[in-house]
Short mmCIF file of C-alpha atoms and ligand atoms in Angstrom, two decimals:
data_model
loop_
_atom_site.label_atom_id
_atom_site.label_comp_id
_atom_site.label_asym_id
_atom_site.label_seq_id
_atom_site.Cartn_x
_atom_site.Cartn_y
_atom_site.Cartn_z
CA MET A 1 103.22 42.71 64.04
CA SER A 2 106.30 45.11 64.05
CA SER A 3 105.66 48.37 65.72
CA VAL A 4 107.56 51.17 67.28
CA PHE A 5 106.54 51.37 70.93
CA LYS A 6 107.67 53.48 73.84
CA GLU A 7 108.72 51.54 77.13
CA GLY A 8 106.56 52.50 79.94
CA LEU A 9 104.02 54.28 77.34
CA GLU A 10 106.44 57.46 77.70
CA ASP A 11 104.42 60.48 75.91
CA ILE A 12 102.25 58.18 74.38
CA VAL A 13 98.54 59.67 74.21
CA VAL A 14 95.93 57.08 75.12
CA SER A 15 92.67 58.99 75.28
CA THR A 16 91.36 62.46 75.71
CA SER A 17 90.50 64.08 79.14
CA GLU A 18 88.75 67.09 80.24
CA ILE A 19 90.05 66.92 83.94
CA CYS A 20 93.86 68.09 84.27
CA PHE A 21 96.25 69.78 81.98
CA ILE A 22 100.04 69.38 82.71
CA ASP A 23 102.57 71.66 80.99
CA GLY A 24 105.72 69.56 81.47
CA ARG A 25 107.99 72.43 79.80
CA GLU A 26 106.70 75.61 81.59
CA GLY A 27 105.77 73.54 84.78
CA ARG A 28 102.08 74.31 84.89
CA LEU A 29 99.19 72.31 86.41
CA LEU A 30 95.62 72.95 85.86
CA TYR A 31 92.58 71.34 87.27
CA ARG A 32 89.57 71.97 84.72
CA GLY A 33 91.52 75.02 83.61
CA TYR A 34 92.05 76.56 87.25
CA ASP A 35 96.12 76.83 87.88
CA VAL A 36 97.02 75.16 91.16
CA ASP A 37 98.79 78.22 92.04
CA GLU A 38 95.43 80.10 92.30
CA LEU A 39 93.33 76.98 93.99
CA VAL A 40 96.09 77.02 96.62
CA GLN A 41 95.61 80.52 97.42
CA HIS A 42 91.69 81.18 97.21
CA SER A 43 90.24 77.38 97.36
CA SER A 44 89.71 74.47 99.57
CA PHE A 45 90.15 70.83 99.10
CA GLU A 46 86.24 70.49 99.38
CA GLU A 47 86.01 72.78 96.37
CA VAL A 48 88.45 71.16 94.50
CA VAL A 49 87.12 67.98 94.80
CA TYR A 50 83.43 69.37 93.54
CA LEU A 51 85.63 71.21 90.79
CA LEU A 52 87.25 67.77 89.63
CA TRP A 53 84.08 65.98 89.98
CA ASN A 54 81.71 68.29 88.22
CA GLY A 55 83.86 70.43 85.99
CA THR A 56 82.99 73.90 87.51
CA LEU A 57 83.29 75.88 90.50
CA PRO A 58 80.33 75.31 92.58
CA SER A 59 77.93 78.13 93.76
CA ARG A 60 77.84 78.68 97.37
CA LYS A 61 74.71 76.91 97.88
CA ASP A 62 76.07 73.62 96.14
CA LEU A 63 79.56 73.99 97.97
CA GLU A 64 77.58 74.15 101.38
CA ALA A 65 75.74 71.01 100.19
CA HIS A 66 79.04 69.28 99.06
CA VAL A 67 80.85 70.16 102.21
CA LYS A 68 78.00 68.97 104.49
CA ALA A 69 77.94 65.60 102.55
CA LEU A 70 81.61 65.12 103.14
CA ASN A 71 81.83 66.19 106.52
CA SER A 72 78.59 64.36 108.10
CA THR A 73 79.42 61.66 110.35
CA ALA A 74 77.11 59.32 108.48
CA ASN A 75 79.58 59.37 105.44
CA ARG A 76 82.84 59.71 107.53
CA LYS A 77 82.22 56.85 109.95
CA LEU A 78 83.32 53.24 109.37
CA PRO A 79 81.12 50.23 109.85
CA PRO A 80 81.89 48.90 113.20
CA LYS A 81 82.05 45.40 111.71
CA LEU A 82 84.92 46.96 109.51
CA VAL A 83 86.67 48.21 112.62
CA THR A 84 86.38 44.60 113.99
CA MET A 85 87.81 43.32 110.98
CA LEU A 86 90.82 45.54 111.42
CA ARG A 87 91.42 44.56 114.79
CA GLN A 88 92.40 41.28 113.52
CA LEU A 89 95.33 42.45 111.20
CA PRO A 90 98.67 42.15 112.78
CA LYS A 91 100.06 45.49 114.16
CA LYS A 92 102.97 45.45 111.70
CA THR A 93 100.51 45.73 108.70
CA THR A 94 101.43 49.04 107.20
CA PRO A 95 98.99 51.92 106.53
CA MET A 96 99.16 51.57 102.76
CA GLU A 97 98.22 47.84 103.11
CA VAL A 98 95.41 48.55 105.54
CA LEU A 99 94.09 51.23 102.87
CA ARG A 100 94.08 48.90 100.21
CA THR A 101 92.38 46.04 102.35
CA GLY A 102 89.75 48.56 103.97
CA VAL A 103 88.70 50.11 100.84
CA SER A 104 88.13 46.89 99.14
CA ALA A 105 86.22 45.63 102.38
CA LEU A 106 84.31 48.93 102.41
CA ALA A 107 82.47 48.00 99.02
CA ALA A 108 80.74 45.11 101.13
CA PHE A 109 79.18 47.70 103.10
CA ASP A 110 78.23 50.05 100.64
CA PRO A 111 74.51 49.94 99.17
CA ASP A 112 75.56 51.24 95.80
CA ALA A 113 78.46 49.10 95.61
CA ALA A 114 77.23 47.48 92.14
CA ASP A 115 75.57 50.45 90.43
CA ASN A 116 77.88 52.39 88.07
CA SER A 117 75.35 55.15 87.33
CA ARG A 118 76.84 58.56 87.72
CA GLU A 119 74.43 59.26 90.57
CA ALA A 120 75.59 56.10 92.43
CA THR A 121 79.33 56.54 91.64
CA THR A 122 79.16 60.35 92.95
CA ARG A 123 77.55 59.05 96.34
CA LYS A 124 80.25 56.32 96.71
CA ALA A 125 83.00 58.83 96.03
CA ILE A 126 81.61 60.96 98.58
CA ARG A 127 81.63 58.22 101.17
CA LEU A 128 85.21 57.04 100.02
CA THR A 129 86.67 60.53 100.18
CA ALA A 130 85.05 61.03 103.55
CA GLN A 131 85.87 57.38 105.00
CA MET A 132 89.64 57.05 103.96
CA PRO A 133 90.77 59.56 106.20
CA THR A 134 88.74 57.98 109.20
CA LEU A 135 90.37 54.59 108.17
CA VAL A 136 93.96 55.72 107.96
CA ALA A 137 93.54 57.64 111.45
CA ALA A 138 91.85 54.64 113.02
CA TRP A 139 94.44 52.11 111.91
CA GLU A 140 97.20 54.74 113.40
CA ARG A 141 95.28 54.44 116.85
CA LEU A 142 94.72 50.87 116.19
CA ARG A 143 98.21 49.57 115.72
CA ARG A 144 99.50 51.76 118.72
CA GLY A 145 96.87 50.00 121.25
CA LYS A 146 94.53 53.07 121.23
CA THR A 147 90.80 53.69 120.79
CA PRO A 148 89.79 55.12 117.33
CA VAL A 149 88.74 58.79 117.51
CA ALA A 150 85.30 59.53 116.09
CA PRO A 151 85.30 62.12 113.27
CA ASN A 152 84.20 65.71 114.12
CA PRO A 153 81.65 66.90 111.64
CA LYS A 154 82.59 70.60 112.79
CA LEU A 155 86.24 70.19 111.13
CA SER A 156 86.89 70.23 107.59
CA LEU A 157 88.35 67.11 105.90
CA ALA A 158 91.84 68.19 106.57
CA GLY A 159 91.40 69.39 110.16
CA ASN A 160 89.41 66.31 110.93
CA PHE A 161 91.85 64.13 109.76
CA VAL A 162 94.95 65.65 112.05
CA TYR A 163 92.15 65.61 114.96
CA MET A 164 91.55 61.89 114.49
CA LEU A 165 95.08 61.11 114.44
CA SER A 166 96.01 63.08 117.62
CA GLY A 167 92.74 63.29 119.42
CA LYS A 168 93.53 66.97 119.71
CA LYS A 169 92.25 70.06 117.65
CA PRO A 170 94.92 70.94 115.16
CA THR A 171 96.37 74.51 115.01
CA ASP A 172 94.96 76.91 112.22
CA LEU A 173 98.40 76.66 110.33
CA ALA A 174 98.57 72.66 110.48
CA THR A 175 94.95 72.41 109.03
CA LYS A 176 95.92 75.21 106.31
CA THR A 177 99.06 73.12 105.66
CA PHE A 178 97.10 70.05 105.33
CA ASP A 179 94.45 71.53 103.20
CA VAL A 180 96.98 72.65 100.73
CA ALA A 181 98.60 69.50 100.65
CA LEU A 182 95.38 67.80 99.66
CA ILE A 183 94.58 70.16 97.05
CA LEU A 184 98.16 69.69 95.29
CA HIS A 185 97.74 65.90 95.50
CA ALA A 186 94.32 65.78 94.27
CA ASP A 187 94.86 64.93 90.49
CA HIS A 188 97.48 64.57 87.73
CA GLU A 189 96.20 63.32 84.40
CA PHE A 190 97.21 60.12 83.32
CA ASN A 191 99.58 59.24 86.31
CA ALA A 192 100.33 55.44 86.97
CA SER A 193 97.62 54.97 89.74
CA THR A 194 94.98 57.18 87.84
CA PHE A 195 95.79 55.19 84.69
CA ALA A 196 95.19 51.90 86.77
CA ALA A 197 92.02 53.21 88.15
CA ARG A 198 90.86 54.06 84.73
CA VAL A 199 91.97 50.66 83.00
CA THR A 200 89.87 48.91 85.71
CA ALA A 201 86.78 51.27 85.09
CA ALA A 202 87.08 50.74 81.44
CA THR A 203 86.14 46.92 82.17
CA LEU A 204 82.82 48.56 83.59
CA SER A 205 84.16 47.39 87.07
CA ASP A 206 83.03 49.64 89.94
CA LEU A 207 84.45 52.58 91.59
CA HIS A 208 85.79 50.54 94.77
CA SER A 209 87.68 48.33 92.53
CA ALA A 210 89.23 51.27 90.37
CA ILE A 211 90.25 52.77 93.50
CA VAL A 212 91.81 49.67 95.07
CA SER A 213 93.84 49.34 91.81
CA GLY A 214 94.86 52.93 92.18
CA ILE A 215 95.75 52.44 95.74
CA GLY A 216 97.92 49.44 94.53
CA ALA A 217 99.90 51.53 92.14
CA LEU A 218 100.46 54.56 94.21
CA LYS A 219 102.04 52.41 96.87
CA GLY A 220 105.23 51.87 94.74
CA PRO A 221 108.42 53.93 95.58
CA LEU A 222 108.65 55.48 91.98
CA HIS A 223 105.04 56.78 92.46
CA GLY A 224 103.35 57.86 95.66
CA GLY A 225 105.73 56.05 98.00
CA ALA A 226 108.53 58.36 97.15
CA ASN A 227 107.53 60.63 99.85
CA GLU A 228 108.28 58.10 102.37
CA GLN A 229 111.41 57.34 100.93
CA VAL A 230 112.41 61.10 100.90
CA MET A 231 111.87 61.22 104.73
CA ARG A 232 114.21 58.04 105.15
CA MET A 233 116.78 59.93 103.01
CA VAL A 234 116.65 62.76 105.59
CA GLU A 235 116.90 60.62 108.51
CA GLN A 236 119.89 58.92 107.05
CA ILE A 237 121.60 62.21 106.16
CA LYS A 238 120.60 63.47 109.88
CA THR A 239 121.94 67.18 109.77
CA PRO A 240 122.24 69.95 107.33
CA GLU A 241 125.96 69.78 107.73
CA ARG A 242 126.18 66.34 106.28
CA ALA A 243 123.83 66.80 103.46
CA ASP A 244 126.27 68.09 100.69
CA ALA A 245 128.59 65.25 101.20
CA TRP A 246 126.20 62.66 101.46
CA ILE A 247 123.99 63.61 98.16
CA ARG A 248 127.27 63.78 96.27
CA LYS A 249 128.39 60.27 97.39
CA ALA A 250 124.71 59.16 96.59
CA LEU A 251 124.99 60.56 93.05
CA ALA A 252 128.38 59.19 92.74
CA ASP A 253 127.02 55.66 93.57
CA LYS A 254 124.58 56.11 90.87
CA ALA A 255 121.46 56.06 93.38
CA ARG A 256 117.98 57.07 92.25
CA ILE A 257 117.14 60.25 94.66
CA MET A 258 113.73 60.08 95.55
CA GLY A 259 111.60 63.15 95.55
CA PHE A 260 113.38 64.07 92.14
CA GLY A 261 112.52 63.65 88.46
CA HIS A 262 109.28 63.36 86.81
CA ARG A 263 108.06 61.57 83.44
CA VAL A 264 106.50 64.43 82.07
CA TYR A 265 108.02 67.82 83.95
CA ARG A 266 110.98 68.85 82.54
CA VAL A 267 111.60 71.59 84.96
CA GLU A 268 110.63 71.86 88.80
CA ASP A 269 107.15 70.44 89.60
CA PRO A 270 104.93 73.41 90.22
CA ARG A 271 103.76 71.55 93.49
CA ALA A 272 107.03 71.69 95.13
CA LYS A 273 107.40 75.37 95.89
CA HIS A 274 104.28 75.40 97.91
CA LEU A 275 105.06 72.30 99.93
CA ARG A 276 108.67 73.81 100.77
CA ARG A 277 106.97 77.14 101.73
CA LEU A 278 104.58 75.03 104.22
CA ALA A 279 107.32 72.58 105.42
CA SER A 280 109.30 75.80 106.10
CA GLU A 281 106.51 77.65 108.01
CA LEU A 282 105.68 74.40 109.89
CA GLY A 283 109.34 73.77 110.84
CA LYS A 284 109.78 77.33 112.18
CA GLN A 285 106.30 76.90 114.25
CA VAL A 286 107.68 73.52 115.90
CA GLY A 287 111.18 74.88 116.19
CA ASN A 288 112.85 72.37 113.86
CA THR A 289 114.16 73.73 110.47
CA SER A 290 116.62 71.08 109.71
CA TYR A 291 114.32 68.92 107.19
CA VAL A 292 114.19 72.08 105.00
CA LYS A 293 117.83 72.86 105.27
CA ILE A 294 118.74 69.23 104.37
CA LEU A 295 116.38 69.19 101.44
CA ASP A 296 117.31 72.59 100.24
CA THR A 297 121.03 71.34 99.95
CA VAL A 298 120.27 67.98 98.62
CA ALA A 299 118.02 69.91 96.05
CA ARG A 300 120.97 72.36 95.05
CA VAL A 301 123.23 69.43 94.38
CA VAL A 302 121.02 67.23 92.39
CA THR A 303 119.79 70.11 90.20
CA GLU A 304 123.43 71.47 89.50
CA GLU A 305 124.90 67.92 89.18
CA LYS A 306 121.74 66.04 87.22
CA LYS A 307 119.65 68.46 85.86
CA ILE A 308 116.87 66.67 87.82
CA TYR A 309 114.24 68.74 89.42
CA PRO A 310 112.32 68.27 92.64
CA ASN A 311 108.81 66.72 92.31
CA VAL A 312 105.78 66.71 94.35
CA ASP A 313 107.41 64.33 96.98
CA LEU A 314 110.32 66.21 98.02
CA TYR A 315 108.98 68.41 100.40
CA SER A 316 105.68 66.87 101.44
CA GLY A 317 107.01 64.68 103.95
CA ALA A 318 108.93 67.40 105.88
CA ALA A 319 105.54 69.16 106.20
CA TYR A 320 103.82 65.98 107.51
CA ALA A 321 106.93 65.25 109.97
CA SER A 322 106.71 68.77 111.42
CA MET A 323 102.83 67.88 112.41
CA GLY A 324 104.15 64.97 114.19
CA ILE A 325 102.73 62.45 111.35
CA PRO A 326 104.50 59.31 111.21
CA THR A 327 106.70 58.74 107.93
CA ASP A 328 104.57 55.41 106.67
CA GLU A 329 101.33 57.77 106.77
CA PHE A 330 102.75 59.90 104.05
CA THR A 331 101.61 57.76 101.07
CA PRO A 332 98.37 57.08 102.65
CA ILE A 333 98.00 60.93 102.75
CA PHE A 334 98.72 61.04 99.03
CA ALA A 335 95.84 58.47 98.56
CA MET A 336 93.38 60.23 100.64
CA SER A 337 93.84 63.49 98.32
CA ARG A 338 94.30 61.40 95.25
CA VAL A 339 90.91 59.43 95.48
CA ALA A 340 89.21 62.69 94.36
CA GLY A 341 91.25 62.75 91.01
CA TRP A 342 90.75 58.84 90.61
CA ALA A 343 86.82 59.17 91.10
CA ALA A 344 86.93 62.11 88.43
CA HIS A 345 88.59 59.79 86.16
CA VAL A 346 86.19 56.85 86.83
CA LEU A 347 83.20 59.24 86.19
CA GLU A 348 84.76 60.26 82.95
CA GLN A 349 85.68 56.83 81.50
CA HIS A 350 82.33 55.36 82.47
CA ALA A 351 80.50 58.43 80.60
CA HIS A 352 82.50 57.65 77.32
CA ASN A 353 83.86 54.02 77.57
CA ARG A 354 85.98 51.97 75.59
CA LEU A 355 87.69 48.76 77.12
CA ILE A 356 91.37 49.74 77.31
CA ARG A 357 93.50 46.59 75.75
CA PRO A 358 96.89 47.41 74.17
CA ARG A 359 98.96 45.02 72.39
CA ALA A 360 102.48 43.65 73.07
CA GLU A 361 105.27 43.16 70.78
CA TYR A 362 105.86 39.41 70.94
CA THR A 363 109.61 38.42 71.56
CA GLY A 364 109.16 34.91 72.65
CA HIS A 365 109.85 31.52 71.11
CA ALA A 366 108.60 30.65 67.61
CA ARG A 367 105.93 27.86 67.58
CA GLN A 368 107.19 24.53 69.26
CA GLN A 369 105.94 21.00 69.49
CA TYR A 370 104.76 19.45 72.88
CA VAL A 371 107.53 17.19 74.22
CA PRO A 372 106.04 14.36 76.75
CA ILE A 373 107.63 14.41 80.13
CA GLU A 374 109.37 11.06 79.65
CA ARG A 375 111.50 12.46 76.64
CA ARG A 376 112.38 15.61 78.33
C1 LIG B 401 104.81 61.11 91.34
O1 LIG B 401 103.30 60.64 87.02
C2 LIG B 401 102.85 61.37 87.84
O2 LIG B 401 102.25 62.50 87.45
C3 LIG B 401 103.16 61.15 89.33
C4 LIG B 401 102.97 62.08 90.28
C5 LIG B 401 101.40 62.39 90.37
O3 LIG B 401 101.33 63.43 91.01
O4 LIG B 401 100.77 61.24 90.26
O5 LIG B 401 103.57 63.53 89.86
C6 LIG B 401 103.59 61.72 91.51
O6 LIG B 401 104.86 60.12 91.40
C7 LIG B 401 105.80 61.86 91.60
C8 LIG B 401 107.39 60.92 90.97
C9 LIG B 401 107.95 60.37 92.24
N1 LIG B 401 109.08 59.44 92.32
C10 LIG B 401 109.93 59.60 92.74
O7 LIG B 401 110.37 60.77 93.29
C11 LIG B 401 111.03 58.72 92.38
C12 LIG B 401 112.40 59.03 91.99
N2 LIG B 401 112.01 59.59 90.46
C13 LIG B 401 112.71 58.70 89.44
O8 LIG B 401 112.27 57.07 89.85
C14 LIG B 401 112.10 59.02 88.08
O9 LIG B 401 112.10 60.36 87.82
C15 LIG B 401 110.30 58.87 87.73
C16 LIG B 401 110.19 57.40 87.99
C17 LIG B 401 109.62 59.63 88.39
C18 LIG B 401 110.38 59.15 86.41
O10 LIG B 401 111.42 58.34 85.36
P1 LIG B 401 111.36 57.89 83.95
O11 LIG B 401 110.60 59.18 83.20
O12 LIG B 401 110.90 56.68 83.82
O13 LIG B 401 112.78 58.33 83.84
P2 LIG B 401 113.89 57.20 83.83
O14 LIG B 401 113.65 56.51 85.11
O15 LIG B 401 113.79 56.76 82.70
O16 LIG B 401 115.26 58.21 83.99
C19 LIG B 401 115.76 58.94 83.05
C20 LIG B 401 117.16 59.43 83.23
C21 LIG B 401 117.90 58.01 83.77
O17 LIG B 401 119.39 58.36 83.68
P3 LIG B 401 119.88 57.20 82.50
O18 LIG B 401 119.95 55.84 83.09
O19 LIG B 401 119.13 57.45 81.16
O20 LIG B 401 121.34 57.95 82.46
O21 LIG B 401 117.18 60.44 84.35
C22 LIG B 401 117.91 59.60 85.43
C23 LIG B 401 117.82 58.07 85.11
O22 LIG B 401 118.82 57.45 85.83
N3 LIG B 401 116.65 60.00 86.82
C24 LIG B 401 117.35 59.89 88.10
C25 LIG B 401 116.20 59.94 88.68
N4 LIG B 401 115.11 60.20 87.82
C26 LIG B 401 115.63 60.06 86.67
N5 LIG B 401 118.60 59.88 88.50
C27 LIG B 401 118.79 59.93 89.94
N6 LIG B 401 117.73 60.12 90.72
C28 LIG B 401 116.32 60.45 90.21
N7 LIG B 401 115.14 60.43 90.91
#
């Protein structure tokens, strides 16, 4: 079987989907037909979750019920035995490893775990969307020898996460920034982690298994892990004055610059401008504008020299760092948002399913006879 194929499935269309549209040439991103620029301005992460799962914006009554379910302590809290399990993990375990382990373990406590009906999968999606921030925040406290902070049902998903991390009610700007970041990371068509989730769902496996597949794929530095690597680059550059020379040397060394380039966008990622604005506002609020100044210089040089543009991961970490969030929490934050998109794609895959099983162009040995070991 000889066939033309594209390494990495580049530009290969593998199925239809009604959830997310990306215009790679114009740099536009739509969730169920709504431009993220408008959703960032008018919506909330909770409303975007409803939109991704149901395909329509909710009525006031439906939104209130949806927010109540997402914010309820019953859905946000972790089973005590799971917290006991977390306490057994080595303190050096990274937050992404804890998220991968914790989501898998949550299936054991979920009454709907083996039920793939739309109703049960939606109930599980609400619980996971509500529990993942609690899981990430609990580990942040436990690994530093502190007691986890119980979720506050009066706070939004964004505000509650920042509260559970620090134990203090966040500022309105921090809450708004975090809510916008969650909106911007919620879905992105058939990106690597979403496709991993769909391949898993297409075997008729369950939601928790598909989300664990997504978490494993998102962890990689070419995908969701890039936001952490960008901050490590900023830390190496140290000051805005050093940025120009540092990035020119990195490019001369043929280094891959995290936060730049994209498989689909041929122009700047439409999410980057919002995250840059938030990082800039937060930096001013906390009196540290150096992160954005460093990144702006890096962006100017990389764009000029390589014609490669900022993606979603370039400025997100600068915003989170300005809120005092540790670097290795950045990718878990990406996952806390993307679980909404992953769940939407699992629901869509289960509704019109066909097993996803591509072929390989075989380039190995031709048929050969087995040789007994004494003759090898
Ligand atoms: C996300 O798919 C999605 O939608 C993902 C995402 C989502 O919301 O789900 O948008 C989130 O993952 C954003 C991307 C985060 N990753 C990074 O920032 C890591 C750095 N970026 C690159 O590794 C790269 O741009 C990818 C992986 C994102 C895309 O790479 P492709 O399409 O596989 O392109 P490629 O690696 O084949 O590069 C093409 C050329 C190469 O030059 P040549 O070797 O052919 O001369 O462009 C160069 C690359 O060297 N290039 C880069 C570069 N990205 C591409 N050179 C330096 N730095 C970069 N960042």
